[in-house]
Short mmCIF file of C-alpha atoms in Angstrom, two decimals:
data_model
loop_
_atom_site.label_atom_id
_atom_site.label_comp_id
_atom_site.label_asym_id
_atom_site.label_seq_id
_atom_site.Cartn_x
_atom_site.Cartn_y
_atom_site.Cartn_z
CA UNK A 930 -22.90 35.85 -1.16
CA UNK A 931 -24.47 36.92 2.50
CA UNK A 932 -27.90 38.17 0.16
CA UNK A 933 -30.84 35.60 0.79
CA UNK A 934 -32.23 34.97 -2.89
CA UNK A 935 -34.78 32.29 -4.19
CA UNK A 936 -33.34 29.85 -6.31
CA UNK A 937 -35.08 27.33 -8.72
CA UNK A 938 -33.29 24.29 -9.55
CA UNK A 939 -34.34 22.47 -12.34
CA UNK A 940 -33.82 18.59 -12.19
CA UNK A 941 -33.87 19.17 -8.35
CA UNK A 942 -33.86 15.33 -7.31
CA UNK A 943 -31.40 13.73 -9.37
CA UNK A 944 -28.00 13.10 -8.24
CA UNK A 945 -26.29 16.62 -8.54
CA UNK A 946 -30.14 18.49 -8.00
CA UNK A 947 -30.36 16.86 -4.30
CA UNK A 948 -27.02 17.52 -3.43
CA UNK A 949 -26.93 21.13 -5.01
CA UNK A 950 -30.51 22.13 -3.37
CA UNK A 951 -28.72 20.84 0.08
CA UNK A 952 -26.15 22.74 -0.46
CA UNK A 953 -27.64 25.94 -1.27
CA UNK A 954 -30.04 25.93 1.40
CA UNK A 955 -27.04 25.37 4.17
CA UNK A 956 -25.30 28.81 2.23
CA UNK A 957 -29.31 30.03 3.54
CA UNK A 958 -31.21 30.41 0.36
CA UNK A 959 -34.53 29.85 -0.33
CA UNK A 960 -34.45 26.43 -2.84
CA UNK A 961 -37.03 25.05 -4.75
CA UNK A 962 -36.19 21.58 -5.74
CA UNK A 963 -38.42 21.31 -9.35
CA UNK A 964 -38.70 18.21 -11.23
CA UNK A 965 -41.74 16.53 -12.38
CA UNK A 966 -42.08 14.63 -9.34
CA UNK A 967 -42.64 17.84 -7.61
CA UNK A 968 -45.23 19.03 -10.34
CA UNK A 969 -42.91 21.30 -12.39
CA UNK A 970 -42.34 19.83 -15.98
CA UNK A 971 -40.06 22.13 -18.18
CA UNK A 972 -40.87 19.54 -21.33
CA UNK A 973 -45.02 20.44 -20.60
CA UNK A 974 -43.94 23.94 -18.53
CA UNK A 975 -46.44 22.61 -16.17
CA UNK A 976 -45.45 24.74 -12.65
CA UNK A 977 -42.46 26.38 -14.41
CA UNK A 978 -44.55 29.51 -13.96
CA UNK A 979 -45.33 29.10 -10.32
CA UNK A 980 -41.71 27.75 -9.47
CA UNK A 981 -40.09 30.89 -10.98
CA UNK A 982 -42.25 33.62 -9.31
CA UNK A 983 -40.32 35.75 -7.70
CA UNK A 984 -36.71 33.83 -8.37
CA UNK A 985 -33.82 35.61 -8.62
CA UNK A 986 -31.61 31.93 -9.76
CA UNK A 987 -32.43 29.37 -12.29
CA UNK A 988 -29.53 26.74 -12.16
CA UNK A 989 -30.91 23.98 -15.16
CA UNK A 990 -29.31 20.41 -14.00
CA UNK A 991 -32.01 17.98 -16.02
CA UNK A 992 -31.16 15.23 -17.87
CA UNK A 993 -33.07 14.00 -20.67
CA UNK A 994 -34.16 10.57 -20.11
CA UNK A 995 -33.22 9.03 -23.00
CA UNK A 996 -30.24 9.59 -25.06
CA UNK A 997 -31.47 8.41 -28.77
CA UNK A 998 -30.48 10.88 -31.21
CA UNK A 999 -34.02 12.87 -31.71
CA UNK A 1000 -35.13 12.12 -28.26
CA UNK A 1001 -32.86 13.58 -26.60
CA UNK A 1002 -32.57 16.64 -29.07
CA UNK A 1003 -36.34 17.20 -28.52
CA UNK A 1004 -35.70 17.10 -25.24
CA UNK A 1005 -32.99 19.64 -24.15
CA UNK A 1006 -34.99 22.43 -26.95
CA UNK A 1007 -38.41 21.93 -25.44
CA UNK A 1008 -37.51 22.08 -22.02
CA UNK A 1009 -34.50 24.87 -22.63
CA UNK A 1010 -37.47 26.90 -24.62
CA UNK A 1011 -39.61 27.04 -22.27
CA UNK A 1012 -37.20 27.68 -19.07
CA UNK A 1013 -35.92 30.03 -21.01
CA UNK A 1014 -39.64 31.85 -21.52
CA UNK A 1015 -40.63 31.26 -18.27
CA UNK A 1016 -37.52 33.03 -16.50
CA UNK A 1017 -38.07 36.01 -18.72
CA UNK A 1018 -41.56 36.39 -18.13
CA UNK A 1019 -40.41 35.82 -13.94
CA UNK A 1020 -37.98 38.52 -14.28
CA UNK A 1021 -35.02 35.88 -13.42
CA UNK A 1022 -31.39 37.84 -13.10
CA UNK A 1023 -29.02 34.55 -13.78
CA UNK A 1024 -29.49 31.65 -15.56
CA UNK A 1025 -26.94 28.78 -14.61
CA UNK A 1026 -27.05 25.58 -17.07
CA UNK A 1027 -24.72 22.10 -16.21
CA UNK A 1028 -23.22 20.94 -19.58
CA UNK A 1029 -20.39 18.51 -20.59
CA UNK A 1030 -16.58 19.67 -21.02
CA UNK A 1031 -16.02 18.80 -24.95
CA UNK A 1032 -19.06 19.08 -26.03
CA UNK A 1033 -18.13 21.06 -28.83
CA UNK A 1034 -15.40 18.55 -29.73
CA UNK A 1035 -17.96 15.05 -29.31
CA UNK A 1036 -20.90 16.10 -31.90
CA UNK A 1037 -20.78 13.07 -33.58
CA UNK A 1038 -22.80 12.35 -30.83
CA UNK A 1039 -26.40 13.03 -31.05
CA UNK A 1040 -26.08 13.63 -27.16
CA UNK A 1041 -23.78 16.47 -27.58
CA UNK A 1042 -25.43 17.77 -30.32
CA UNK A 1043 -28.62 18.31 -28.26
CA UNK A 1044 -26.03 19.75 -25.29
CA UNK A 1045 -24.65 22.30 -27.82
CA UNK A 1046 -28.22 23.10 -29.04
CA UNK A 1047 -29.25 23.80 -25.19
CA UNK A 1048 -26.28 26.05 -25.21
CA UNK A 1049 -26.86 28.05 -27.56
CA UNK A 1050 -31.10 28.80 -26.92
CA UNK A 1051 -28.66 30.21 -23.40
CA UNK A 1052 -26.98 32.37 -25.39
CA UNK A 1053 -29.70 33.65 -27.64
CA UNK A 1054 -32.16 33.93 -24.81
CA UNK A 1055 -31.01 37.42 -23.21
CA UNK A 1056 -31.27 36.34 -19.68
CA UNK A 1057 -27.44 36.60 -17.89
CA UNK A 1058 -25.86 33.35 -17.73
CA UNK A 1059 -23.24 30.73 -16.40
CA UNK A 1060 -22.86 27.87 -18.27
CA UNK A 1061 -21.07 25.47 -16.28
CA UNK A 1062 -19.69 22.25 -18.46
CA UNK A 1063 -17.92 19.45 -16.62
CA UNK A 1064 -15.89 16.69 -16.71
CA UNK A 1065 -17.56 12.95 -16.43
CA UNK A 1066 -18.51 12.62 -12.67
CA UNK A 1067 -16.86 10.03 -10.77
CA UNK A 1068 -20.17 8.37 -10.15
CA UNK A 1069 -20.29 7.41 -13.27
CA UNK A 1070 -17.37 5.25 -13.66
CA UNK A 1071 -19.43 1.75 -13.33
CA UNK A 1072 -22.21 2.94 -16.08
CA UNK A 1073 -19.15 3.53 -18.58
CA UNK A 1074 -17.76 -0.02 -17.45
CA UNK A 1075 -21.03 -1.55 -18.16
CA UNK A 1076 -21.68 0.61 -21.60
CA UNK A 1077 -18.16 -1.08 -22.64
CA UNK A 1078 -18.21 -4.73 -21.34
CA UNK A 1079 -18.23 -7.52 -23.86
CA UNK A 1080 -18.27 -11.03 -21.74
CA UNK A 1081 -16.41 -10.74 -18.84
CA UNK A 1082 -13.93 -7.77 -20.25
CA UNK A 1083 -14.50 -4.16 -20.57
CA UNK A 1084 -12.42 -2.88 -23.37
CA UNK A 1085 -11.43 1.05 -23.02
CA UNK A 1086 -9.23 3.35 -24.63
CA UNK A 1087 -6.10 4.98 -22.72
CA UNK A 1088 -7.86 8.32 -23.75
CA UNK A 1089 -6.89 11.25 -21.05
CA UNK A 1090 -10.07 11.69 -18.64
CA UNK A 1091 -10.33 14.17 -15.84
CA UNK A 1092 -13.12 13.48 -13.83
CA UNK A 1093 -14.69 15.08 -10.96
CA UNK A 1094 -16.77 14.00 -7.61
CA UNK A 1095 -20.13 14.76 -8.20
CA UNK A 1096 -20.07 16.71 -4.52
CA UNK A 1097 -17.54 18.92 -6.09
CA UNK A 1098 -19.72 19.79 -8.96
CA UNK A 1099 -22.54 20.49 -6.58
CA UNK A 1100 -20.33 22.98 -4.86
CA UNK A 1101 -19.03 24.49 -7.89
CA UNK A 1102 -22.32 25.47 -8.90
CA UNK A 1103 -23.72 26.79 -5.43
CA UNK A 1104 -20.93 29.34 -5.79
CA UNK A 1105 -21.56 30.58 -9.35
CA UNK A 1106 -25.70 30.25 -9.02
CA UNK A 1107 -24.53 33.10 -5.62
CA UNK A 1108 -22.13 34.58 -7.84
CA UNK A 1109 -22.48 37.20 -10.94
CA UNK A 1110 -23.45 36.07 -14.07
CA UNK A 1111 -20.29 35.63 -16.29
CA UNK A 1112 -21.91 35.61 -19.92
CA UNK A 1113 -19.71 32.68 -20.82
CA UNK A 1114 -18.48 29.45 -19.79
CA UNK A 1115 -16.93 27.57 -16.94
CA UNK A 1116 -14.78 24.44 -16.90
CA UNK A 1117 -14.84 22.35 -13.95
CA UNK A 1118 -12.72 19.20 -12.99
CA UNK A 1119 -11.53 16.72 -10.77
CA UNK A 1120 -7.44 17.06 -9.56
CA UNK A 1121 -6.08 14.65 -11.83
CA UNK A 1122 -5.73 13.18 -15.13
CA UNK A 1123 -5.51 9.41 -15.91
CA UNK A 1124 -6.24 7.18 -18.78
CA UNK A 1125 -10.18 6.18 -18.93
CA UNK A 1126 -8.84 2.38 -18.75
CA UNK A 1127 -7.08 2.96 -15.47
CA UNK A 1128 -9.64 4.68 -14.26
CA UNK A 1129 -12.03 2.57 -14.90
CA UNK A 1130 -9.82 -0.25 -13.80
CA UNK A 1131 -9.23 1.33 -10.32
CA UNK A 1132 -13.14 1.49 -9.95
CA UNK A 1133 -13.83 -2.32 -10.80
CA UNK A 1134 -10.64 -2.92 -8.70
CA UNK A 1135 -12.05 -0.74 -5.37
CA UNK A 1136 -15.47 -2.43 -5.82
CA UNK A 1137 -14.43 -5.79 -6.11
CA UNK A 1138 -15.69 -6.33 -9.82
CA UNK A 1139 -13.62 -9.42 -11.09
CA UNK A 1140 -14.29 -7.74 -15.06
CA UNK A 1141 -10.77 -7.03 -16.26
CA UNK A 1142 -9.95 -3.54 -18.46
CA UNK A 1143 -8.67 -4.12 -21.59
CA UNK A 1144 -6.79 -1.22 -22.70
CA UNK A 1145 -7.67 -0.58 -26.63
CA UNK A 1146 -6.81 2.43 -28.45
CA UNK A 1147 -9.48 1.28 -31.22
CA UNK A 1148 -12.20 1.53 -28.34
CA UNK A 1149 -15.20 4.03 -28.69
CA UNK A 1150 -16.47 5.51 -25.55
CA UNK A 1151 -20.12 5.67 -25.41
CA UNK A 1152 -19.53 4.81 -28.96
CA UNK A 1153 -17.73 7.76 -30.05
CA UNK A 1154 -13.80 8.07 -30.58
CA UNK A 1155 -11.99 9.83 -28.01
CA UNK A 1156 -8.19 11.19 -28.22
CA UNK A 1157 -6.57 12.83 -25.07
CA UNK A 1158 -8.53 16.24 -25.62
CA UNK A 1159 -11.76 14.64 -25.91
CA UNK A 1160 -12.75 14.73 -22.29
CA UNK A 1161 -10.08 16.89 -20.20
CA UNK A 1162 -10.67 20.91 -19.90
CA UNK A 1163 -9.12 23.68 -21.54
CA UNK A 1164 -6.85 26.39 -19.61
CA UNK A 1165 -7.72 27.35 -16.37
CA UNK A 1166 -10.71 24.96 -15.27
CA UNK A 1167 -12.02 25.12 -11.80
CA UNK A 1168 -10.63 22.19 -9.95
CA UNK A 1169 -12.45 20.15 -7.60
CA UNK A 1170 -11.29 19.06 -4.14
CA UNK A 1171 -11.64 15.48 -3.70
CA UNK A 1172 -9.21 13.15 -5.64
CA UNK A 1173 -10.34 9.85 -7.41
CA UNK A 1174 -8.92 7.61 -4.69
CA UNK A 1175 -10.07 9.23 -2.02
CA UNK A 1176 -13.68 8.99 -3.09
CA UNK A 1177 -13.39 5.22 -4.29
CA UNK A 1178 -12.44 4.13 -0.55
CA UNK A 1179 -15.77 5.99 0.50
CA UNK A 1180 -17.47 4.40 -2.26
CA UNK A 1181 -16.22 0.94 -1.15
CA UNK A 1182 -16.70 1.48 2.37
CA UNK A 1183 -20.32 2.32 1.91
CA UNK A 1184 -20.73 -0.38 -0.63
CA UNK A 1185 -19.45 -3.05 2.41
CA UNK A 1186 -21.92 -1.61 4.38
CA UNK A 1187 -24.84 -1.53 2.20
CA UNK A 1188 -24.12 -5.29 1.13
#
């Protein structure tokens, strides 16, 4: 943990990148944030090659910009190819990937489909690896209200969910991407387990969002049907610090000040 490494994160300015790349440089590693803004493309492997000399770390936390079926598929096995070639060819010792608790269990999804295909080009590629899937970040928690709102309702199933602050997730990886390569999978997730439709409900409730829940157990989520499994980890997840209430009276604070 003391040993100063370089570490490459991929998808360095989104929302977990920027707080993982802070994070990693305050444990006093040497971070380089890559995304295409910065000039390193893993779809084009423009600067991949450059980024990686030298790296010891390659944590992967892209996102593919859009989520239709073949787009998205395209995305995650261009970009995971050639990451995958261009950490070989570097001489990288651990390759950490962020992927989705369930995944295996949602592939009716194209989404999921094109997570589990990312997976396994990690598994094939020979490079030691962490794959790290979470749970649905608490950030995310308006974009599901707005994927399920018809009028002035949002209809939701009670489905189980146990999310997790996306600071948590940021910190979860730090320590693995300093850690040893486990050659399998982690689970991480937030401290509790509620319905999505309360969840959801105490969101719209903490920001002041007059939409009203409807709890429906015929509801799709992200148009896909969801039983209590669906989105909740298996035995022995890592579980994040910060509970869901907690983190919505910091999100409502700073939305009062930022109105």
């Amino acid at each position: 943990m003391n040993k100063r490494m370089k570490i490459v994160v991929i998808g360095g300015s989104g929302l977990i990148g920027t707080k993982l790349v802070c994070n990693l440089r305050q444990h006093g590693q040497e971070v380089v944030a890559a995304s295409p803004s910065s000039g390193v493309n893993p779809i084009t492997g423009e600067g991949l090659a450059k980024a990686l000399t030298g790296a010891q770390v390659a944590v992967d936390v892209s996102n593919a910009p859009s989520w239709e079926d073949k787009a998205v598929l395209e995305f995650f096995e261009t970009s995971g190819r050639n990451l995958l070639a261009a950490e070989a060819a570097a001489g990288v010792g651990h390759h950490v990937a962020l992927s989705v608790v369930g995944t295996d269990r949602l592939l009716a999804s194209g989404y999921f489909r094109a997570k589990m295909a990312q997976e396994n080009l990690i598994k094939a590629s020979g490079i030691p690896y962490t794959i790290v899937r979470a749970t649905q970040f608490f950030e995310f928690m308006g974009g599901i209200a707005q994927f399920s709102t018809v009028g002035q309702t949002v209809h939701l199933p009670p489905a189980l969910a146990q999310p997790i602050a996306g600071d948590d997730v940021a910190s979860a990886l730090a320590e693995i991407a300093l850690g040893t390569p486990v050659n399998g999978m982690v689970e991480i997730a937030g401290p509790e387990r509620a319905g999505l439709d309360e969840l959801v409900g105490r969101f719209l409730g903490a920001t002041k969002d007059p939409r009203e829940v409807i709890t429906d157990v015929d509801a799709r989520y992200y148009g896909l049907v969801v039983n209590d499994q669906s989105l909740t980890p298996g035995t022995n997840p890592r579980i994040g610090a910060t509970f869901f209430e907690d983190w919505l009276q910091r999100a409502a604070r700073s939305a009062s000040v930022s109105a």
